[in-house]
Amino acid sequence: MDTRWDPETVTDALNVLRDLADWRLTPERWERVEEILRAMEEAFAAGDAAGLRAATADLEVQGPVRLRGIGTKPASQPSAPVRDRQNRLVHALDGIAPRTDVTADDRPDGERASSTR
């Protein structure tokens, strides 16, 4: 993993970005989400871990709410530009995410895990 990024920052960002694909928001909220995604891209490109953490926290609070007021605009899926930004960020962050798979080379004893018994 790239040492500029702590695992928690990367994991938190990936979790909320992956959830975003299922969100249904009003157009105004999607505009705000797009601004936050732009800030996340800029922070990532600059190697700014604090900026990425802050933007991730901002994005988390933009998620859908269960109750909507009477007369509010209908919620919709993310637009193509939002999905594109989200996909770029997931791809970039996935490239530096901590590994969760373990191979024989990673094991201290060098033994392979066997799926056949």
Short mmCIF file of N, CA, C and O in Angstrom, two decimals:
data_model
loop_
_atom_site.label_atom_id
_atom_site.label_comp_id
_atom_site.label_asym_id
_atom_site.label_seq_id
_atom_site.Cartn_x
_atom_site.Cartn_y
_atom_site.Cartn_z
N MET A 1 0.85 -1.19 0.00
CA MET A 1 0.00 0.00 0.00
C MET A 1 0.88 1.24 0.00
O MET A 1 1.90 1.29 0.66
N ASP A 2 0.47 2.23 -0.75
CA ASP A 2 1.16 3.51 -0.81
C ASP A 2 1.20 4.10 0.60
O ASP A 2 0.17 4.25 1.26
N THR A 3 2.38 4.46 1.08
CA THR A 3 2.54 4.91 2.47
C THR A 3 1.94 6.29 2.74
O THR A 3 1.82 6.68 3.89
N ARG A 4 1.57 7.03 1.70
CA ARG A 4 0.92 8.32 1.94
C ARG A 4 -0.48 8.15 2.49
O ARG A 4 -1.05 9.06 3.06
N TRP A 5 -1.06 6.99 2.28
CA TRP A 5 -2.46 6.76 2.62
C TRP A 5 -2.58 5.74 3.73
O TRP A 5 -2.06 4.65 3.63
N ASP A 6 -3.31 6.09 4.77
CA ASP A 6 -3.54 5.12 5.83
C ASP A 6 -4.71 4.22 5.42
O ASP A 6 -5.61 4.65 4.70
N PRO A 7 -4.68 2.96 5.83
CA PRO A 7 -5.71 2.01 5.41
C PRO A 7 -7.13 2.44 5.75
O PRO A 7 -8.05 2.21 4.98
N GLU A 8 -7.31 3.06 6.90
CA GLU A 8 -8.66 3.47 7.31
C GLU A 8 -9.24 4.52 6.36
O GLU A 8 -10.41 4.45 5.98
N THR A 9 -8.42 5.49 5.94
CA THR A 9 -8.88 6.52 5.01
C THR A 9 -9.31 5.90 3.70
O THR A 9 -10.38 6.21 3.17
N VAL A 10 -8.49 5.01 3.17
CA VAL A 10 -8.80 4.38 1.89
C VAL A 10 -10.04 3.50 2.00
O VAL A 10 -10.95 3.57 1.17
N THR A 11 -10.12 2.70 3.06
CA THR A 11 -11.26 1.81 3.24
C THR A 11 -12.56 2.59 3.42
O THR A 11 -13.58 2.25 2.82
N ASP A 12 -12.53 3.64 4.23
CA ASP A 12 -13.73 4.46 4.43
C ASP A 12 -14.19 5.09 3.12
O ASP A 12 -15.38 5.10 2.81
N ALA A 13 -13.25 5.63 2.36
CA ALA A 13 -13.60 6.26 1.09
C ALA A 13 -14.20 5.24 0.13
O ALA A 13 -15.24 5.50 -0.51
N LEU A 14 -13.58 4.07 0.03
CA LEU A 14 -14.11 3.04 -0.86
C LEU A 14 -15.50 2.59 -0.44
O LEU A 14 -16.39 2.40 -1.29
N ASN A 15 -15.73 2.43 0.85
CA ASN A 15 -17.04 1.99 1.32
C ASN A 15 -18.14 2.96 0.93
O ASN A 15 -19.18 2.57 0.41
N VAL A 16 -17.93 4.24 1.17
CA VAL A 16 -18.98 5.21 0.85
C VAL A 16 -19.13 5.36 -0.66
O VAL A 16 -20.24 5.51 -1.17
N LEU A 17 -18.03 5.30 -1.39
CA LEU A 17 -18.12 5.40 -2.85
C LEU A 17 -18.88 4.22 -3.45
O LEU A 17 -19.67 4.40 -4.39
N ARG A 18 -18.66 3.05 -2.91
CA ARG A 18 -19.39 1.88 -3.42
C ARG A 18 -20.88 1.96 -3.07
O ARG A 18 -21.72 1.55 -3.86
N ASP A 19 -21.19 2.48 -1.90
CA ASP A 19 -22.60 2.64 -1.51
C ASP A 19 -23.32 3.65 -2.40
O ASP A 19 -24.51 3.52 -2.67
N LEU A 20 -22.61 4.65 -2.85
CA LEU A 20 -23.18 5.74 -3.63
C LEU A 20 -23.96 5.24 -4.85
O LEU A 20 -24.97 5.83 -5.23
N ALA A 21 -23.54 4.17 -5.45
CA ALA A 21 -24.21 3.64 -6.64
C ALA A 21 -25.67 3.28 -6.37
O ALA A 21 -26.49 3.29 -7.28
N ASP A 22 -26.00 3.01 -5.12
CA ASP A 22 -27.37 2.62 -4.76
C ASP A 22 -28.21 3.78 -4.22
O ASP A 22 -29.38 3.60 -3.91
N TRP A 23 -27.60 4.95 -4.09
CA TRP A 23 -28.32 6.08 -3.53
C TRP A 23 -29.38 6.61 -4.50
O TRP A 23 -29.22 6.57 -5.72
N ARG A 24 -30.43 7.17 -3.91
CA ARG A 24 -31.47 7.90 -4.64
C ARG A 24 -31.58 9.24 -3.95
O ARG A 24 -31.96 9.30 -2.78
N LEU A 25 -31.24 10.30 -4.68
CA LEU A 25 -31.23 11.65 -4.10
C LEU A 25 -31.95 12.63 -5.01
O LEU A 25 -32.16 12.36 -6.19
N THR A 26 -32.26 13.79 -4.45
CA THR A 26 -32.83 14.86 -5.26
C THR A 26 -31.72 15.48 -6.13
O THR A 26 -30.54 15.34 -5.81
N PRO A 27 -32.10 16.16 -7.20
CA PRO A 27 -31.09 16.77 -8.07
C PRO A 27 -30.13 17.71 -7.33
O PRO A 27 -28.93 17.71 -7.60
N GLU A 28 -30.64 18.47 -6.37
CA GLU A 28 -29.79 19.38 -5.60
C GLU A 28 -28.74 18.62 -4.80
O GLU A 28 -27.59 19.04 -4.70
N ARG A 29 -29.15 17.51 -4.22
CA ARG A 29 -28.19 16.72 -3.44
C ARG A 29 -27.16 16.06 -4.34
O ARG A 29 -26.01 15.94 -3.98
N TRP A 30 -27.57 15.65 -5.54
CA TRP A 30 -26.60 15.09 -6.48
C TRP A 30 -25.58 16.13 -6.90
O TRP A 30 -24.40 15.81 -7.09
N GLU A 31 -26.01 17.39 -7.03
CA GLU A 31 -25.06 18.46 -7.35
C GLU A 31 -24.01 18.58 -6.26
O GLU A 31 -22.81 18.72 -6.53
N ARG A 32 -24.44 18.52 -5.01
CA ARG A 32 -23.51 18.60 -3.88
C ARG A 32 -22.57 17.38 -3.87
O ARG A 32 -21.38 17.51 -3.64
N VAL A 33 -23.12 16.21 -4.15
CA VAL A 33 -22.29 15.00 -4.22
C VAL A 33 -21.23 15.15 -5.29
O VAL A 33 -20.06 14.80 -5.08
N GLU A 34 -21.60 15.70 -6.44
CA GLU A 34 -20.62 15.87 -7.52
C GLU A 34 -19.50 16.82 -7.08
O GLU A 34 -18.32 16.58 -7.37
N GLU A 35 -19.82 17.88 -6.36
CA GLU A 35 -18.79 18.79 -5.83
C GLU A 35 -17.85 18.05 -4.87
O GLU A 35 -16.64 18.25 -4.91
N ILE A 36 -18.42 17.21 -4.03
CA ILE A 36 -17.61 16.47 -3.06
C ILE A 36 -16.71 15.47 -3.78
O ILE A 36 -15.53 15.31 -3.43
N LEU A 37 -17.25 14.80 -4.79
CA LEU A 37 -16.43 13.86 -5.57
C LEU A 37 -15.26 14.57 -6.24
O LEU A 37 -14.15 14.06 -6.29
N ARG A 38 -15.52 15.77 -6.71
CA ARG A 38 -14.44 16.58 -7.31
C ARG A 38 -13.37 16.87 -6.26
O ARG A 38 -12.17 16.76 -6.52
N ALA A 39 -13.80 17.22 -5.06
CA ALA A 39 -12.85 17.49 -3.97
C ALA A 39 -12.07 16.23 -3.61
O ALA A 39 -10.86 16.30 -3.33
N MET A 40 -12.73 15.08 -3.64
CA MET A 40 -12.03 13.82 -3.35
C MET A 40 -10.98 13.54 -4.41
O MET A 40 -9.85 13.13 -4.09
N GLU A 41 -11.33 13.76 -5.68
CA GLU A 41 -10.35 13.55 -6.77
C GLU A 41 -9.15 14.47 -6.61
O GLU A 41 -8.01 14.04 -6.77
N GLU A 42 -9.42 15.72 -6.29
CA GLU A 42 -8.33 16.69 -6.13
C GLU A 42 -7.44 16.31 -4.95
O GLU A 42 -6.21 16.38 -5.04
N ALA A 43 -8.04 15.90 -3.85
CA ALA A 43 -7.26 15.50 -2.67
C ALA A 43 -6.42 14.27 -2.99
O ALA A 43 -5.24 14.20 -2.63
N PHE A 44 -7.01 13.31 -3.68
CA PHE A 44 -6.27 12.11 -4.03
C PHE A 44 -5.09 12.44 -4.95
O PHE A 44 -3.97 11.99 -4.72
N ALA A 45 -5.35 13.24 -5.96
CA ALA A 45 -4.29 13.61 -6.90
C ALA A 45 -3.15 14.35 -6.22
O ALA A 45 -1.99 14.20 -6.59
N ALA A 46 -3.49 15.14 -5.20
CA ALA A 46 -2.48 15.93 -4.48
C ALA A 46 -1.80 15.12 -3.36
O ALA A 46 -0.88 15.62 -2.72
N GLY A 47 -2.26 13.90 -3.12
CA GLY A 47 -1.70 13.11 -2.02
C GLY A 47 -2.09 13.66 -0.66
O GLY A 47 -1.39 13.48 0.32
N ASP A 48 -3.24 14.32 -0.61
CA ASP A 48 -3.72 15.00 0.60
C ASP A 48 -4.66 14.08 1.38
O ASP A 48 -5.87 14.08 1.15
N ALA A 49 -4.10 13.29 2.30
CA ALA A 49 -4.90 12.34 3.08
C ALA A 49 -5.95 13.05 3.93
O ALA A 49 -7.09 12.59 4.02
N ALA A 50 -5.59 14.17 4.54
CA ALA A 50 -6.56 14.90 5.38
C ALA A 50 -7.71 15.43 4.52
O ALA A 50 -8.87 15.39 4.94
N GLY A 51 -7.40 15.90 3.34
CA GLY A 51 -8.44 16.40 2.43
C GLY A 51 -9.35 15.27 1.98
O GLY A 51 -10.58 15.45 1.88
N LEU A 52 -8.78 14.10 1.72
CA LEU A 52 -9.59 12.95 1.32
C LEU A 52 -10.49 12.51 2.47
O LEU A 52 -11.67 12.22 2.26
N ARG A 53 -9.96 12.50 3.69
CA ARG A 53 -10.77 12.13 4.87
C ARG A 53 -11.93 13.11 5.04
O ARG A 53 -13.06 12.71 5.30
N ALA A 54 -11.64 14.40 4.91
CA ALA A 54 -12.69 15.42 5.09
C ALA A 54 -13.77 15.29 4.01
O ALA A 54 -14.97 15.35 4.31
N ALA A 55 -13.36 15.09 2.78
CA ALA A 55 -14.33 14.95 1.69
C ALA A 55 -15.15 13.67 1.86
O ALA A 55 -16.35 13.65 1.58
N THR A 56 -14.51 12.60 2.33
CA THR A 56 -15.23 11.35 2.58
C THR A 56 -16.30 11.56 3.64
O THR A 56 -17.44 11.11 3.49
N ALA A 57 -15.96 12.28 4.71
CA ALA A 57 -16.94 12.57 5.76
C ALA A 57 -18.09 13.41 5.21
O ALA A 57 -19.26 13.16 5.53
N ASP A 58 -17.77 14.39 4.36
CA ASP A 58 -18.81 15.20 3.73
C ASP A 58 -19.74 14.34 2.87
O ASP A 58 -20.95 14.53 2.87
N LEU A 59 -19.14 13.40 2.14
CA LEU A 59 -19.94 12.54 1.28
C LEU A 59 -20.86 11.63 2.10
O LEU A 59 -22.01 11.42 1.74
N GLU A 60 -20.34 11.11 3.19
CA GLU A 60 -21.15 10.21 4.03
C GLU A 60 -22.44 10.88 4.49
O GLU A 60 -23.48 10.23 4.53
N VAL A 61 -22.39 12.14 4.85
CA VAL A 61 -23.60 12.82 5.35
C VAL A 61 -24.55 13.22 4.23
O VAL A 61 -25.67 13.63 4.50
N GLN A 62 -24.13 13.10 2.98
CA GLN A 62 -25.01 13.42 1.86
C GLN A 62 -25.89 12.24 1.46
O GLN A 62 -26.75 12.38 0.61
N GLY A 63 -25.66 11.10 2.06
CA GLY A 63 -26.41 9.89 1.71
C GLY A 63 -27.91 10.09 1.87
O GLY A 63 -28.37 11.09 2.44
N PRO A 64 -28.66 9.15 1.38
CA PRO A 64 -30.13 9.28 1.40
C PRO A 64 -30.69 9.29 2.82
O PRO A 64 -30.11 8.70 3.73
N VAL A 65 -31.80 9.96 2.96
CA VAL A 65 -32.54 9.98 4.23
C VAL A 65 -33.84 9.22 4.01
O VAL A 65 -34.36 9.17 2.90
N ARG A 66 -34.36 8.65 5.05
CA ARG A 66 -35.56 7.84 4.90
C ARG A 66 -36.81 8.68 4.72
O ARG A 66 -37.71 8.32 4.00
N LEU A 67 -36.88 9.79 5.41
CA LEU A 67 -38.07 10.62 5.34
C LEU A 67 -37.84 11.81 4.42
O LEU A 67 -36.82 12.46 4.48
N ARG A 68 -38.79 12.04 3.56
CA ARG A 68 -38.72 13.20 2.69
C ARG A 68 -39.95 14.05 2.96
O ARG A 68 -41.04 13.54 3.22
N GLY A 69 -39.74 15.34 2.90
CA GLY A 69 -40.85 16.25 3.15
C GLY A 69 -41.87 16.25 2.03
O GLY A 69 -41.57 15.89 0.89
N ILE A 70 -43.06 16.65 2.36
CA ILE A 70 -44.12 16.76 1.36
C ILE A 70 -43.70 17.81 0.35
O ILE A 70 -43.23 18.90 0.70
N GLY A 71 -43.88 17.50 -0.90
CA GLY A 71 -43.56 18.44 -1.96
C GLY A 71 -42.10 18.44 -2.38
O GLY A 71 -41.71 19.26 -3.21
N THR A 72 -41.28 17.55 -1.83
CA THR A 72 -39.88 17.50 -2.26
C THR A 72 -39.79 16.86 -3.64
O THR A 72 -40.67 16.09 -4.05
N LYS A 73 -38.74 17.19 -4.33
CA LYS A 73 -38.55 16.63 -5.67
C LYS A 73 -38.26 15.14 -5.55
O LYS A 73 -37.70 14.67 -4.57
N PRO A 74 -38.65 14.39 -6.57
CA PRO A 74 -38.41 12.95 -6.52
C PRO A 74 -36.92 12.62 -6.53
O PRO A 74 -36.12 13.33 -7.14
N ALA A 75 -36.59 11.55 -5.87
CA ALA A 75 -35.20 11.12 -5.81
C ALA A 75 -34.88 10.33 -7.08
O ALA A 75 -35.75 9.68 -7.67
N SER A 76 -33.62 10.40 -7.48
CA SER A 76 -33.19 9.70 -8.69
C SER A 76 -31.84 9.05 -8.48
O SER A 76 -31.15 9.33 -7.50
N GLN A 77 -31.47 8.21 -9.41
CA GLN A 77 -30.16 7.57 -9.39
C GLN A 77 -29.10 8.59 -9.78
O GLN A 77 -29.41 9.65 -10.32
N PRO A 78 -27.83 8.25 -9.56
CA PRO A 78 -26.77 9.19 -9.94
C PRO A 78 -26.71 9.37 -11.46
O PRO A 78 -27.00 8.44 -12.22
N SER A 79 -26.35 10.57 -11.87
CA SER A 79 -26.20 10.87 -13.29
C SER A 79 -24.94 10.20 -13.83
O SER A 79 -24.08 9.74 -13.07
N ALA A 80 -24.81 10.18 -15.14
CA ALA A 80 -23.62 9.59 -15.77
C ALA A 80 -22.33 10.27 -15.30
O ALA A 80 -21.35 9.59 -14.98
N PRO A 81 -22.27 11.62 -15.23
CA PRO A 81 -21.04 12.24 -14.74
C PRO A 81 -20.69 11.86 -13.29
O PRO A 81 -19.51 11.67 -12.97
N VAL A 82 -21.69 11.72 -12.45
CA VAL A 82 -21.44 11.32 -11.06
C VAL A 82 -20.93 9.88 -11.04
O VAL A 82 -19.95 9.57 -10.34
N ARG A 83 -21.55 9.00 -11.80
CA ARG A 83 -21.10 7.60 -11.86
C ARG A 83 -19.68 7.51 -12.40
O ARG A 83 -18.88 6.71 -11.92
N ASP A 84 -19.36 8.32 -13.40
CA ASP A 84 -18.00 8.31 -13.96
C ASP A 84 -16.97 8.73 -12.91
O ASP A 84 -15.93 8.09 -12.77
N ARG A 85 -17.25 9.81 -12.20
CA ARG A 85 -16.34 10.25 -11.13
C ARG A 85 -16.21 9.19 -10.05
O ARG A 85 -15.11 8.90 -9.58
N GLN A 86 -17.33 8.64 -9.65
CA GLN A 86 -17.33 7.59 -8.63
C GLN A 86 -16.49 6.41 -9.10
O GLN A 86 -15.66 5.89 -8.34
N ASN A 87 -16.67 5.98 -10.32
CA ASN A 87 -15.91 4.84 -10.85
C ASN A 87 -14.41 5.13 -10.92
O ASN A 87 -13.59 4.26 -10.58
N ARG A 88 -14.04 6.33 -11.33
CA ARG A 88 -12.62 6.70 -11.38
C ARG A 88 -12.00 6.66 -9.99
O ARG A 88 -10.88 6.15 -9.80
N LEU A 89 -12.72 7.19 -9.01
CA LEU A 89 -12.21 7.19 -7.65
C LEU A 89 -12.08 5.78 -7.09
O LEU A 89 -11.08 5.44 -6.46
N VAL A 90 -13.09 4.95 -7.31
CA VAL A 90 -13.03 3.57 -6.82
C VAL A 90 -11.84 2.86 -7.45
O VAL A 90 -11.08 2.18 -6.77
N HIS A 91 -11.66 3.03 -8.74
CA HIS A 91 -10.55 2.37 -9.43
C HIS A 91 -9.20 2.85 -8.86
O HIS A 91 -8.32 2.04 -8.59
N ALA A 92 -9.06 4.15 -8.67
CA ALA A 92 -7.80 4.70 -8.15
C ALA A 92 -7.54 4.22 -6.72
O ALA A 92 -6.43 3.81 -6.38
N LEU A 93 -8.56 4.28 -5.87
CA LEU A 93 -8.39 3.88 -4.47
C LEU A 93 -8.22 2.37 -4.34
O LEU A 93 -7.48 1.91 -3.46
N ASP A 94 -8.88 1.62 -5.19
CA ASP A 94 -8.72 0.17 -5.17
C ASP A 94 -7.27 -0.22 -5.43
O ASP A 94 -6.77 -1.20 -4.90
N GLY A 95 -6.59 0.59 -6.24
CA GLY A 95 -5.19 0.32 -6.56
C GLY A 95 -4.25 0.49 -5.38
O GLY A 95 -3.13 -0.02 -5.41
N ILE A 96 -4.68 1.20 -4.35
CA ILE A 96 -3.82 1.41 -3.18
C ILE A 96 -4.43 0.83 -1.91
O ILE A 96 -3.86 0.96 -0.83
N ALA A 97 -5.57 0.17 -2.04
CA ALA A 97 -6.26 -0.39 -0.88
C ALA A 97 -5.43 -1.50 -0.25
O ALA A 97 -4.69 -2.20 -0.94
N PRO A 98 -5.54 -1.65 1.07
CA PRO A 98 -4.81 -2.74 1.73
C PRO A 98 -5.30 -4.09 1.20
O PRO A 98 -6.48 -4.26 0.94
N ARG A 99 -4.38 -4.99 1.04
CA ARG A 99 -4.72 -6.33 0.54
C ARG A 99 -5.39 -7.13 1.64
O ARG A 99 -4.95 -7.12 2.77
N THR A 100 -6.41 -7.87 1.26
CA THR A 100 -7.08 -8.73 2.21
C THR A 100 -6.90 -10.20 1.87
O THR A 100 -7.25 -11.06 2.64
N ASP A 101 -6.35 -10.48 0.68
CA ASP A 101 -6.10 -11.87 0.32
C ASP A 101 -4.71 -12.28 0.80
O ASP A 101 -3.81 -11.48 0.87
N VAL A 102 -4.55 -13.50 1.16
CA VAL A 102 -3.27 -13.99 1.67
C VAL A 102 -2.83 -15.14 0.78
O VAL A 102 -3.58 -16.10 0.57
N THR A 103 -1.62 -15.05 0.25
CA THR A 103 -1.05 -16.13 -0.54
C THR A 103 0.03 -16.82 0.27
O THR A 103 0.42 -16.34 1.34
N ALA A 104 0.55 -17.91 -0.25
CA ALA A 104 1.61 -18.64 0.45
C ALA A 104 2.83 -17.75 0.66
O ALA A 104 3.51 -17.85 1.68
N ASP A 105 3.11 -16.88 -0.29
CA ASP A 105 4.27 -15.99 -0.16
C ASP A 105 4.10 -15.02 1.01
O ASP A 105 5.08 -14.53 1.56
N ASP A 106 2.85 -14.73 1.37
CA ASP A 106 2.58 -13.79 2.45
C ASP A 106 2.59 -14.46 3.83
O ASP A 106 2.71 -13.79 4.84
N ARG A 107 2.43 -15.77 3.86
CA ARG A 107 2.35 -16.48 5.14
C ARG A 107 3.74 -16.63 5.73
O ARG A 107 4.68 -16.96 5.02
N PRO A 108 3.88 -16.42 7.02
CA PRO A 108 5.19 -16.54 7.63
C PRO A 108 5.80 -17.93 7.51
O PRO A 108 6.99 -18.09 7.38
N ASP A 109 4.95 -18.97 7.48
CA ASP A 109 5.46 -20.34 7.40
C ASP A 109 5.58 -20.83 5.98
O ASP A 109 6.06 -21.93 5.73
N GLY A 110 5.11 -20.04 4.99
CA GLY A 110 5.21 -20.40 3.59
C GLY A 110 4.24 -21.47 3.14
O GLY A 110 4.26 -21.89 2.01
N GLU A 111 3.33 -21.93 4.02
CA GLU A 111 2.38 -22.97 3.66
C GLU A 111 1.24 -22.38 2.86
O GLU A 111 0.83 -21.26 3.06
N ARG A 112 0.75 -23.17 1.96
CA ARG A 112 -0.40 -22.76 1.15
C ARG A 112 -1.68 -23.20 1.84
O ARG A 112 -1.73 -24.28 2.42
N ALA A 113 -2.69 -22.37 1.74
CA ALA A 113 -4.00 -22.78 2.24
C ALA A 113 -4.59 -23.71 1.20
O ALA A 113 -4.56 -23.42 0.01
N SER A 114 -5.14 -24.80 1.62
CA SER A 114 -5.68 -25.78 0.68
C SER A 114 -7.18 -25.77 0.76
O SER A 114 -7.76 -25.78 1.84
N SER A 115 -7.82 -25.78 -0.42
CA SER A 115 -9.27 -25.84 -0.43
C SER A 115 -9.76 -27.25 -0.63
O SER A 115 -10.94 -27.52 -0.57
N THR A 116 -8.85 -28.19 -0.91
CA THR A 116 -9.25 -29.59 -1.06
C THR A 116 -8.85 -30.35 0.19
O THR A 116 -7.80 -30.15 0.76
N ARG A 117 -9.71 -31.21 0.61
CA ARG A 117 -9.42 -31.99 1.81
C ARG A 117 -9.65 -33.44 1.54
O ARG A 117 -10.41 -33.90 0.87
#
